[in-house]
């Protein structure tokens, strides 16, 4: 049972004259009195409104966001909005896009006390996972959010998501930002960015963290699970990484999988690694033909990472059944309780960094940013 160790009242408070005029940019420490928050809009449903003439959903000018959300002025922080152009539907997200986002955050890192990224929900879990690896030793929060309904419609969930994301980005404790990791806020929960996936295309509760507790919950009070947050990093040690290698693949097993198509995929030129989505706690067919194809890929130095296709919770324990042990015996690497999103982006990051294969195999089993449970 997870204990809530700290509760705070709502973030909202009336603007004081003093805070309204505080706009200082403190380069060496955190702005404690009135944090500066940079909100980066990248596209997606959240930034749309209905055109009164043809009733179609169209992106609105984010510089006019205060007309949509006048209550932004009640938050106790200074907020700057920037767009990462061109705006995209998140289905067009890719490693180049993640690296441009990293460039933007790195360029502004000293100027702001926290970052909010507004993003389409469809691939938001990939982006939050990728950012968690690319932004190392954060001592400030990066909170990603979006919405299921556009900000410009009456029943939008975007309003609460933006206000809470900014509130979390600006929250402070003991002279430091409360959060120092990549998080995703949606509906009533703050999640670790590399522990989630989108599991609902219709509900406002669109995201699920199968194997890690919420970092905070928003109800009438805001309560943190403080013991679940990443430990504080040493200020000044932040590193932004600028490379990703997308020579990675994904094979989801199913009964009757066509071995020729699997083999063809494993022979993709330049391929470094494949996430193998297996059954249950990491089980797979035991037929010699199936195992031979995997064995040959491993012999060609392709890393195979075992991730469970069970979405509700639990991870990979290859020693539990003979059907999993076969995989361990031929050298398949356990992905523990990582999500597929985290496993794929971790591989892109590790190969981007150019580590030797043995190091990558070791790092895959280690928690670099809280993305997995070690010794699962
Ligand atoms: N297709 C949109 C996107 O992911 C959906 C959304 O924003 O929720 O960009």
mmCIF file of C-alpha atoms and ligand atoms in Angstrom:
data_model
loop_
_atom_site.group_PDB
_atom_site.id
_atom_site.type_symbol
_atom_site.label_atom_id
_atom_site.label_comp_id
_atom_site.label_asym_id
_atom_site.label_seq_id
_atom_site.Cartn_x
_atom_site.Cartn_y
_atom_site.Cartn_z
ATOM 1 C CA UNK A 1 0.000 0.000 0.000
ATOM 2 C CA UNK A 2 1.416 3.346 -1.027
ATOM 3 C CA UNK A 3 1.440 6.032 1.620
ATOM 4 C CA UNK A 4 0.811 9.648 0.756
ATOM 5 C CA UNK A 5 3.540 11.427 2.595
ATOM 6 C CA UNK A 6 2.740 15.019 1.803
ATOM 7 C CA UNK A 7 -0.360 16.959 0.978
ATOM 8 C CA UNK A 8 -0.525 20.464 -0.297
ATOM 9 C CA UNK A 9 -3.502 22.686 -0.842
ATOM 10 C CA UNK A 10 -4.483 23.558 -4.395
ATOM 11 C CA UNK A 11 -1.871 25.429 -6.396
ATOM 12 C CA UNK A 12 -4.231 28.282 -7.153
ATOM 13 C CA UNK A 13 -3.988 31.436 -5.158
ATOM 14 C CA UNK A 14 -4.961 35.040 -5.824
ATOM 15 C CA UNK A 15 -2.201 37.037 -7.538
ATOM 16 C CA UNK A 16 -0.376 39.324 -5.160
ATOM 17 C CA UNK A 17 0.926 42.647 -6.339
ATOM 18 C CA UNK A 18 4.410 41.604 -5.310
ATOM 19 C CA UNK A 19 4.403 38.413 -7.329
ATOM 20 C CA UNK A 20 2.940 40.008 -10.437
ATOM 21 C CA UNK A 21 6.016 42.178 -10.804
ATOM 22 C CA UNK A 22 8.658 39.562 -10.117
ATOM 23 C CA UNK A 23 10.134 38.516 -13.434
ATOM 24 C CA UNK A 24 13.769 37.999 -12.523
ATOM 25 C CA UNK A 25 15.780 35.307 -14.294
ATOM 26 C CA UNK A 26 18.079 33.837 -11.695
ATOM 27 C CA UNK A 27 20.844 31.945 -13.528
ATOM 28 C CA UNK A 28 22.492 30.241 -10.593
ATOM 29 C CA UNK A 29 19.680 29.159 -8.284
ATOM 30 C CA UNK A 30 15.975 28.479 -8.327
ATOM 31 C CA UNK A 31 13.436 31.281 -8.368
ATOM 32 C CA UNK A 32 11.788 30.464 -5.121
ATOM 33 C CA UNK A 33 9.409 33.355 -4.786
ATOM 34 C CA UNK A 34 7.893 33.142 -8.198
ATOM 35 C CA UNK A 35 9.091 30.337 -10.438
ATOM 36 C CA UNK A 36 9.461 30.844 -14.188
ATOM 37 C CA UNK A 37 7.775 28.131 -16.164
ATOM 38 C CA UNK A 38 8.258 27.531 -19.880
ATOM 39 C CA UNK A 39 5.300 25.875 -21.610
ATOM 40 C CA UNK A 40 6.250 24.339 -24.961
ATOM 41 C CA UNK A 41 3.369 23.615 -27.307
ATOM 42 C CA UNK A 42 4.127 20.899 -29.877
ATOM 43 C CA UNK A 43 0.667 20.171 -31.352
ATOM 44 C CA UNK A 44 -2.099 17.653 -30.729
ATOM 45 C CA UNK A 45 -5.720 17.927 -29.735
ATOM 46 C CA UNK A 46 -5.107 20.173 -26.748
ATOM 47 C CA UNK A 47 -4.283 23.178 -28.937
ATOM 48 C CA UNK A 48 -7.407 23.062 -31.060
ATOM 49 C CA UNK A 49 -10.700 24.885 -31.062
ATOM 50 C CA UNK A 50 -13.857 24.644 -33.084
ATOM 51 C CA UNK A 51 -14.079 27.023 -36.009
ATOM 52 C CA UNK A 52 -17.463 28.734 -35.475
ATOM 53 C CA UNK A 53 -18.053 28.815 -39.244
ATOM 54 C CA UNK A 54 -17.357 25.305 -40.485
ATOM 55 C CA UNK A 55 -17.327 23.600 -37.028
ATOM 56 C CA UNK A 56 -14.017 21.899 -37.871
ATOM 57 C CA UNK A 57 -11.294 21.518 -35.213
ATOM 58 C CA UNK A 58 -8.328 23.722 -36.035
ATOM 59 C CA UNK A 59 -5.169 24.699 -34.138
ATOM 60 C CA UNK A 60 -5.562 28.025 -32.369
ATOM 61 C CA UNK A 61 -2.931 30.696 -31.852
ATOM 62 C CA UNK A 62 -1.240 29.703 -28.619
ATOM 63 C CA UNK A 63 -0.176 33.254 -27.976
ATOM 64 C CA UNK A 64 -3.878 33.913 -27.320
ATOM 65 C CA UNK A 65 -4.117 31.130 -24.734
ATOM 66 C CA UNK A 66 -4.991 33.547 -21.942
ATOM 67 C CA UNK A 67 -8.334 34.148 -23.681
ATOM 68 C CA UNK A 68 -9.023 30.419 -23.322
ATOM 69 C CA UNK A 69 -7.582 30.167 -19.834
ATOM 70 C CA UNK A 70 -7.821 33.504 -17.986
ATOM 71 C CA UNK A 71 -7.253 31.597 -14.728
ATOM 72 C CA UNK A 72 -3.590 31.133 -15.729
ATOM 73 C CA UNK A 73 -3.055 34.504 -14.056
ATOM 74 C CA UNK A 74 -3.997 32.964 -10.714
ATOM 75 C CA UNK A 75 -1.076 30.537 -10.714
ATOM 76 C CA UNK A 76 1.820 31.673 -8.566
ATOM 77 C CA UNK A 77 4.409 31.607 -11.317
ATOM 78 C CA UNK A 78 5.461 33.449 -14.447
ATOM 79 C CA UNK A 79 4.523 31.514 -17.549
ATOM 80 C CA UNK A 80 6.032 31.841 -21.010
ATOM 81 C CA UNK A 81 4.502 30.005 -23.987
ATOM 82 C CA UNK A 82 6.596 28.910 -26.951
ATOM 83 C CA UNK A 83 5.642 26.664 -29.853
ATOM 84 C CA UNK A 84 7.932 24.031 -31.299
ATOM 85 C CA UNK A 85 7.247 24.488 -35.005
ATOM 86 C CA UNK A 86 5.994 22.893 -37.140
ATOM 87 C CA UNK A 87 3.144 21.786 -34.890
ATOM 88 C CA UNK A 88 2.482 18.081 -35.347
ATOM 89 C CA UNK A 89 -0.140 15.486 -34.650
ATOM 90 C CA UNK A 90 1.756 13.220 -32.282
ATOM 91 C CA UNK A 91 1.468 10.341 -34.759
ATOM 92 C CA UNK A 92 4.317 12.148 -36.562
ATOM 93 C CA UNK A 93 6.583 12.104 -33.521
ATOM 94 C CA UNK A 94 10.032 10.614 -34.118
ATOM 95 C CA UNK A 95 13.551 10.721 -32.641
ATOM 96 C CA UNK A 96 14.378 13.933 -34.581
ATOM 97 C CA UNK A 97 11.398 15.599 -32.944
ATOM 98 C CA UNK A 98 12.528 14.409 -29.493
ATOM 99 C CA UNK A 99 16.007 15.785 -30.099
ATOM 100 C CA UNK A 100 14.585 19.186 -31.148
ATOM 101 C CA UNK A 101 12.580 19.218 -27.942
ATOM 102 C CA UNK A 102 15.731 18.380 -25.990
ATOM 103 C CA UNK A 103 17.596 21.226 -27.765
ATOM 104 C CA UNK A 104 14.862 23.654 -26.767
ATOM 105 C CA UNK A 105 14.815 22.552 -23.121
ATOM 106 C CA UNK A 106 18.612 22.599 -22.932
ATOM 107 C CA UNK A 107 18.804 26.085 -24.464
ATOM 108 C CA UNK A 108 16.323 27.402 -21.893
ATOM 109 C CA UNK A 109 17.389 25.240 -18.954
ATOM 110 C CA UNK A 110 19.029 28.027 -16.945
ATOM 111 C CA UNK A 111 16.272 30.519 -17.717
ATOM 112 C CA UNK A 112 13.374 28.571 -16.263
ATOM 113 C CA UNK A 113 12.553 26.667 -13.101
ATOM 114 C CA UNK A 114 10.310 24.087 -14.712
ATOM 115 C CA UNK A 115 9.035 22.972 -18.108
ATOM 116 C CA UNK A 116 5.644 21.859 -19.392
ATOM 117 C CA UNK A 117 5.339 20.148 -22.766
ATOM 118 C CA UNK A 118 1.911 20.150 -24.450
ATOM 119 C CA UNK A 119 1.728 17.128 -26.725
ATOM 120 C CA UNK A 120 -0.779 14.905 -28.531
ATOM 121 C CA UNK A 121 -1.823 11.976 -26.390
ATOM 122 C CA UNK A 122 -1.370 9.225 -28.977
ATOM 123 C CA UNK A 123 2.401 8.928 -28.629
ATOM 124 C CA UNK A 124 2.889 10.971 -25.485
ATOM 125 C CA UNK A 125 4.175 7.946 -23.549
ATOM 126 C CA UNK A 126 6.941 7.424 -26.130
ATOM 127 C CA UNK A 127 7.957 11.073 -25.892
ATOM 128 C CA UNK A 128 7.955 11.115 -22.100
ATOM 129 C CA UNK A 129 10.014 7.906 -22.051
ATOM 130 C CA UNK A 130 12.476 9.248 -24.629
ATOM 131 C CA UNK A 131 12.880 12.566 -22.784
ATOM 132 C CA UNK A 132 13.515 10.741 -19.519
ATOM 133 C CA UNK A 133 16.597 9.091 -21.042
ATOM 134 C CA UNK A 134 17.785 12.119 -23.009
ATOM 135 C CA UNK A 135 17.600 14.511 -20.041
ATOM 136 C CA UNK A 136 19.981 13.174 -17.385
ATOM 137 C CA UNK A 137 20.324 14.487 -13.827
ATOM 138 C CA UNK A 138 17.430 16.912 -14.103
ATOM 139 C CA UNK A 139 17.140 19.166 -11.089
ATOM 140 C CA UNK A 140 13.916 20.703 -12.413
ATOM 141 C CA UNK A 141 10.682 19.112 -13.584
ATOM 142 C CA UNK A 142 9.605 18.454 -17.157
ATOM 143 C CA UNK A 143 5.857 17.731 -17.144
ATOM 144 C CA UNK A 144 4.144 16.470 -20.286
ATOM 145 C CA UNK A 145 0.425 16.766 -20.759
ATOM 146 C CA UNK A 146 -2.274 16.996 -23.416
ATOM 147 C CA UNK A 147 -5.975 16.335 -23.605
ATOM 148 C CA UNK A 148 -8.620 14.088 -25.096
ATOM 149 C CA UNK A 149 -10.851 17.031 -26.000
ATOM 150 C CA UNK A 150 -9.542 20.306 -27.446
ATOM 151 C CA UNK A 151 -9.013 23.253 -25.134
ATOM 152 C CA UNK A 152 -11.465 25.203 -27.258
ATOM 153 C CA UNK A 153 -14.506 23.031 -26.472
ATOM 154 C CA UNK A 154 -16.731 23.354 -23.445
ATOM 155 C CA UNK A 155 -16.170 19.920 -21.848
ATOM 156 C CA UNK A 156 -12.425 19.932 -22.412
ATOM 157 C CA UNK A 157 -10.117 18.036 -20.085
ATOM 158 C CA UNK A 158 -7.282 20.254 -21.333
ATOM 159 C CA UNK A 159 -8.001 23.046 -18.859
ATOM 160 C CA UNK A 160 -7.427 20.915 -15.757
ATOM 161 C CA UNK A 161 -4.454 19.147 -17.363
ATOM 162 C CA UNK A 162 -2.604 22.357 -18.249
ATOM 163 C CA UNK A 163 -3.319 24.071 -14.936
ATOM 164 C CA UNK A 164 -2.185 21.074 -12.908
ATOM 165 C CA UNK A 165 0.878 20.430 -15.080
ATOM 166 C CA UNK A 166 1.995 24.033 -14.595
ATOM 167 C CA UNK A 167 1.221 23.796 -10.884
ATOM 168 C CA UNK A 168 3.424 20.708 -10.561
ATOM 169 C CA UNK A 169 6.196 22.309 -12.621
ATOM 170 C CA UNK A 170 6.196 25.275 -10.246
ATOM 171 C CA UNK A 171 5.897 23.397 -6.945
ATOM 172 C CA UNK A 172 8.709 23.820 -4.416
ATOM 173 C CA UNK A 173 9.994 22.186 -1.270
ATOM 174 C CA UNK A 174 12.969 23.060 0.948
ATOM 175 C CA UNK A 175 14.297 25.649 -1.464
ATOM 176 C CA UNK A 176 14.237 23.370 -4.504
ATOM 177 C CA UNK A 177 11.766 22.236 -7.140
ATOM 178 C CA UNK A 178 9.604 19.485 -5.670
ATOM 179 C CA UNK A 179 10.118 17.326 -8.776
ATOM 180 C CA UNK A 180 13.282 16.595 -10.719
ATOM 181 C CA UNK A 181 12.227 14.155 -13.403
ATOM 182 C CA UNK A 182 10.176 13.782 -16.567
ATOM 183 C CA UNK A 183 6.543 13.270 -15.558
ATOM 184 C CA UNK A 184 3.222 12.990 -17.316
ATOM 185 C CA UNK A 185 0.131 14.603 -15.837
ATOM 186 C CA UNK A 186 -3.319 13.437 -16.894
ATOM 187 C CA UNK A 187 -6.743 13.895 -15.330
ATOM 188 C CA UNK A 188 -6.005 13.319 -11.629
ATOM 189 C CA UNK A 189 -2.596 11.644 -11.626
ATOM 190 C CA UNK A 190 1.034 12.590 -11.975
ATOM 191 C CA UNK A 191 2.974 9.654 -13.441
ATOM 192 C CA UNK A 192 6.652 8.883 -13.953
ATOM 193 C CA UNK A 193 7.146 9.603 -17.652
ATOM 194 C CA UNK A 194 8.793 6.283 -18.499
ATOM 195 C CA UNK A 195 6.318 4.075 -16.628
ATOM 196 C CA UNK A 196 3.127 4.738 -18.555
ATOM 197 C CA UNK A 197 1.231 3.960 -21.728
ATOM 198 C CA UNK A 198 -1.957 5.263 -23.320
ATOM 199 C CA UNK A 199 -4.625 2.684 -22.623
ATOM 200 C CA UNK A 200 -7.860 4.479 -23.466
ATOM 201 C CA UNK A 201 -8.813 6.378 -26.590
ATOM 202 C CA UNK A 202 -12.062 7.723 -25.158
ATOM 203 C CA UNK A 203 -11.857 8.153 -21.384
ATOM 204 C CA UNK A 204 -10.374 11.214 -19.724
ATOM 205 C CA UNK A 205 -8.347 8.687 -17.705
ATOM 206 C CA UNK A 206 -6.263 7.883 -20.766
ATOM 207 C CA UNK A 207 -2.998 6.700 -19.191
ATOM 208 C CA UNK A 208 -2.005 3.795 -17.018
ATOM 209 C CA UNK A 209 1.136 3.066 -15.032
ATOM 210 C CA UNK A 210 1.039 -0.719 -14.623
ATOM 211 C CA UNK A 211 4.105 -1.241 -12.479
ATOM 212 C CA UNK A 212 4.784 1.979 -10.624
ATOM 213 C CA UNK A 213 2.637 4.066 -8.258
ATOM 214 C CA UNK A 214 1.432 7.537 -9.173
ATOM 215 C CA UNK A 215 3.937 10.201 -8.156
ATOM 216 C CA UNK A 216 1.046 12.364 -6.981
ATOM 217 C CA UNK A 217 -2.727 12.388 -6.983
ATOM 218 C CA UNK A 218 -4.951 15.402 -7.457
ATOM 219 C CA UNK A 219 -8.248 15.482 -5.611
ATOM 220 C CA UNK A 220 -9.559 18.113 -3.255
ATOM 221 C CA UNK A 221 -5.955 18.065 -2.074
ATOM 222 C CA UNK A 222 -2.745 17.351 -3.932
ATOM 223 C CA UNK A 223 -0.894 14.464 -2.352
ATOM 224 C CA UNK A 224 2.569 13.321 -3.334
ATOM 225 C CA UNK A 225 3.942 9.818 -2.927
ATOM 226 C CA UNK A 226 7.239 11.364 -1.975
ATOM 227 C CA UNK A 227 9.089 8.107 -1.504
ATOM 228 C CA UNK A 228 8.334 7.269 -5.161
ATOM 229 C CA UNK A 229 10.055 10.373 -6.582
ATOM 230 C CA UNK A 230 13.554 10.115 -8.044
ATOM 231 C CA UNK A 231 16.207 11.132 -5.511
ATOM 232 C CA UNK A 232 17.403 14.721 -5.788
ATOM 233 C CA UNK A 233 20.213 15.165 -8.298
ATOM 234 C CA UNK A 234 23.284 17.271 -7.678
ATOM 235 C CA UNK A 235 22.582 20.764 -9.071
ATOM 236 C CA UNK A 236 24.814 21.621 -12.001
ATOM 237 C CA UNK A 237 25.166 18.035 -13.233
ATOM 238 C CA UNK A 238 22.337 18.170 -15.802
ATOM 239 C CA UNK A 239 23.292 16.629 -19.162
ATOM 240 C CA UNK A 240 21.225 16.726 -22.338
ATOM 241 C CA UNK A 241 21.913 13.876 -24.756
ATOM 242 C CA UNK A 242 21.639 14.567 -28.460
ATOM 243 C CA UNK A 243 21.696 11.227 -30.201
ATOM 244 C CA UNK A 244 19.243 8.418 -30.747
ATOM 245 C CA UNK A 245 19.591 5.379 -32.966
ATOM 246 C CA UNK A 246 16.323 4.029 -34.329
ATOM 247 C CA UNK A 247 17.741 0.750 -35.649
ATOM 248 C CA UNK A 248 15.518 -1.085 -33.211
ATOM 249 C CA UNK A 249 12.406 -3.153 -33.796
ATOM 250 C CA UNK A 250 9.383 -4.643 -32.114
ATOM 251 C CA UNK A 251 7.946 -8.133 -32.532
ATOM 252 C CA UNK A 252 4.691 -8.945 -30.787
ATOM 253 C CA UNK A 253 4.310 -12.715 -30.500
ATOM 254 C CA UNK A 254 0.979 -14.386 -31.213
ATOM 255 C CA UNK A 255 -0.017 -18.014 -31.607
ATOM 256 C CA UNK A 256 0.609 -18.917 -35.226
ATOM 257 C CA UNK A 257 3.169 -16.155 -35.850
ATOM 258 C CA UNK A 258 4.651 -16.493 -39.317
ATOM 259 C CA UNK A 259 8.293 -17.444 -38.720
ATOM 260 C CA UNK A 260 9.391 -16.265 -42.164
ATOM 261 C CA UNK A 261 8.138 -12.735 -41.467
ATOM 262 C CA UNK A 262 9.830 -12.797 -38.071
ATOM 263 C CA UNK A 263 13.070 -13.953 -39.636
ATOM 264 C CA UNK A 264 12.858 -11.298 -42.354
ATOM 265 C CA UNK A 265 12.401 -8.614 -39.725
ATOM 266 C CA UNK A 266 15.413 -9.874 -37.756
ATOM 267 C CA UNK A 267 17.480 -9.609 -40.943
ATOM 268 C CA UNK A 268 16.697 -5.898 -41.398
ATOM 269 C CA UNK A 269 19.904 -4.184 -42.438
ATOM 270 C CA UNK A 270 21.594 -2.292 -39.624
ATOM 271 C CA UNK A 271 19.262 -3.680 -36.945
ATOM 272 C CA UNK A 272 20.751 -3.507 -33.425
ATOM 273 C CA UNK A 273 17.982 -4.724 -31.166
ATOM 274 C CA UNK A 274 14.403 -5.958 -30.999
ATOM 275 C CA UNK A 275 11.859 -5.764 -28.227
ATOM 276 C CA UNK A 276 10.102 -9.103 -28.101
ATOM 277 C CA UNK A 277 6.607 -8.771 -26.648
ATOM 278 C CA UNK A 278 6.038 -12.166 -25.064
ATOM 279 C CA UNK A 279 3.201 -13.920 -23.252
ATOM 280 C CA UNK A 280 2.559 -13.657 -19.510
ATOM 281 C CA UNK A 281 5.739 -13.461 -17.446
ATOM 282 C CA UNK A 282 7.950 -13.643 -20.532
ATOM 283 C CA UNK A 283 6.987 -16.903 -22.219
ATOM 284 C CA UNK A 284 7.271 -17.853 -25.888
ATOM 285 C CA UNK A 285 6.831 -20.868 -28.181
ATOM 286 C CA UNK A 286 9.315 -23.670 -27.632
ATOM 287 C CA UNK A 287 9.505 -24.989 -31.194
ATOM 288 C CA UNK A 288 13.107 -25.494 -32.325
ATOM 289 C CA UNK A 289 12.433 -23.498 -35.532
ATOM 290 C CA UNK A 290 11.245 -20.490 -33.549
ATOM 291 C CA UNK A 291 14.154 -20.625 -31.085
ATOM 292 C CA UNK A 292 16.678 -21.122 -33.915
ATOM 293 C CA UNK A 293 15.622 -17.851 -35.552
ATOM 294 C CA UNK A 294 16.118 -15.989 -32.273
ATOM 295 C CA UNK A 295 19.391 -17.767 -31.548
ATOM 296 C CA UNK A 296 20.765 -16.828 -34.977
ATOM 297 C CA UNK A 297 19.816 -13.190 -34.419
ATOM 298 C CA UNK A 298 21.612 -13.193 -31.045
ATOM 299 C CA UNK A 299 24.647 -14.793 -32.710
ATOM 300 C CA UNK A 300 24.647 -11.866 -35.168
ATOM 301 C CA UNK A 301 24.852 -9.538 -32.078
ATOM 302 C CA UNK A 302 21.248 -8.410 -32.203
ATOM 303 C CA UNK A 303 20.005 -7.743 -28.680
ATOM 304 C CA UNK A 304 16.581 -9.222 -27.922
ATOM 305 C CA UNK A 305 14.747 -7.680 -24.983
ATOM 306 C CA UNK A 306 11.879 -9.604 -23.408
ATOM 307 C CA UNK A 307 8.875 -7.446 -22.442
ATOM 308 C CA UNK A 308 5.540 -8.884 -21.334
ATOM 309 C CA UNK A 309 2.535 -8.078 -23.498
ATOM 310 C CA UNK A 310 0.319 -8.100 -20.373
ATOM 311 C CA UNK A 311 -0.737 -4.487 -19.982
ATOM 312 C CA UNK A 312 -2.318 -4.558 -16.542
ATOM 313 C CA UNK A 313 0.817 -5.199 -14.519
ATOM 314 C CA UNK A 314 3.670 -7.600 -13.761
ATOM 315 C CA UNK A 315 6.917 -8.135 -15.599
ATOM 316 C CA UNK A 316 9.276 -10.712 -17.050
ATOM 317 C CA UNK A 317 10.459 -13.701 -15.000
ATOM 318 C CA UNK A 318 12.065 -15.999 -17.540
ATOM 319 C CA UNK A 319 12.983 -18.640 -14.958
ATOM 320 C CA UNK A 320 9.343 -19.233 -13.901
ATOM 321 C CA UNK A 321 8.302 -21.518 -16.797
ATOM 322 C CA UNK A 322 10.251 -23.735 -19.194
ATOM 323 C CA UNK A 323 8.735 -21.627 -22.005
ATOM 324 C CA UNK A 324 10.564 -18.585 -20.657
ATOM 325 C CA UNK A 325 13.728 -20.382 -19.584
ATOM 326 C CA UNK A 326 14.401 -21.372 -23.213
ATOM 327 C CA UNK A 327 14.648 -17.674 -24.040
ATOM 328 C CA UNK A 328 17.004 -16.961 -21.130
ATOM 329 C CA UNK A 329 19.163 -19.926 -22.159
ATOM 330 C CA UNK A 330 19.739 -18.609 -25.683
ATOM 331 C CA UNK A 331 20.655 -15.136 -24.381
ATOM 332 C CA UNK A 332 17.442 -13.098 -24.532
ATOM 333 C CA UNK A 333 17.732 -10.122 -22.123
ATOM 334 C CA UNK A 334 14.998 -9.595 -19.538
ATOM 335 C CA UNK A 335 13.256 -6.238 -19.797
ATOM 336 C CA UNK A 336 11.940 -6.664 -16.246
ATOM 337 C CA UNK A 337 8.755 -4.613 -15.777
ATOM 338 C CA UNK A 338 9.482 -1.942 -18.380
ATOM 339 C CA UNK A 339 6.794 -0.735 -20.747
ATOM 340 C CA UNK A 340 7.369 -1.316 -24.449
ATOM 341 C CA UNK A 341 7.599 2.472 -24.842
ATOM 342 C CA UNK A 342 10.400 2.660 -22.281
ATOM 343 C CA UNK A 343 12.250 -0.362 -23.702
ATOM 344 C CA UNK A 344 12.247 0.958 -27.286
ATOM 345 C CA UNK A 345 13.342 4.483 -26.373
ATOM 346 C CA UNK A 346 15.962 3.184 -23.921
ATOM 347 C CA UNK A 347 17.463 1.083 -26.712
ATOM 348 C CA UNK A 348 17.460 4.089 -29.079
ATOM 349 C CA UNK A 349 19.212 6.138 -26.399
ATOM 350 C CA UNK A 350 21.805 3.485 -25.477
ATOM 351 C CA UNK A 351 22.710 2.738 -29.107
ATOM 352 C CA UNK A 352 22.727 6.487 -29.816
ATOM 353 C CA UNK A 353 25.326 6.895 -27.082
ATOM 354 C CA UNK A 354 27.440 4.252 -28.808
ATOM 355 C CA UNK A 355 28.046 2.000 -25.801
ATOM 356 C CA UNK A 356 29.624 -1.432 -26.442
ATOM 357 C CA UNK A 357 27.126 -4.299 -26.660
ATOM 358 C CA UNK A 358 28.014 -5.807 -23.295
ATOM 359 C CA UNK A 359 27.531 -2.477 -21.592
ATOM 360 C CA UNK A 360 24.153 -2.070 -23.292
ATOM 361 C CA UNK A 361 23.100 -5.528 -22.094
ATOM 362 C CA UNK A 362 24.066 -4.526 -18.525
ATOM 363 C CA UNK A 363 22.433 -1.090 -18.697
ATOM 364 C CA UNK A 364 19.224 -2.622 -20.016
ATOM 365 C CA UNK A 365 18.817 -4.450 -16.709
ATOM 366 C CA UNK A 366 19.654 -1.389 -14.627
ATOM 367 C CA UNK A 367 17.305 1.396 -13.667
ATOM 368 C CA UNK A 368 18.786 4.506 -15.302
ATOM 369 C CA UNK A 369 15.843 6.868 -14.696
ATOM 370 C CA UNK A 370 13.490 4.764 -12.600
ATOM 371 C CA UNK A 371 12.112 2.980 -15.666
ATOM 372 C CA UNK A 372 12.297 -0.557 -14.222
ATOM 373 C CA UNK A 373 12.480 -2.567 -11.043
ATOM 374 C CA UNK A 374 15.967 -4.079 -10.729
ATOM 375 C CA UNK A 375 16.210 -7.793 -9.894
ATOM 376 C CA UNK A 376 12.528 -8.187 -10.692
HETATM 377 N N1 LIG B 1 -4.067 12.564 -32.694
HETATM 378 C C1 LIG B 1 -3.863 13.442 -31.572
HETATM 379 C C2 LIG B 1 -2.386 13.448 -31.244
HETATM 380 O O1 LIG B 1 -1.908 12.559 -30.633
HETATM 381 C C3 LIG B 1 -4.674 12.988 -30.418
HETATM 382 C C4 LIG B 1 -4.504 13.781 -29.152
HETATM 383 O O2 LIG B 1 -3.838 14.784 -29.069
HETATM 384 O O3 LIG B 1 -5.064 13.353 -28.141
HETATM 385 O O4 LIG B 1 -1.710 14.361 -31.653
#
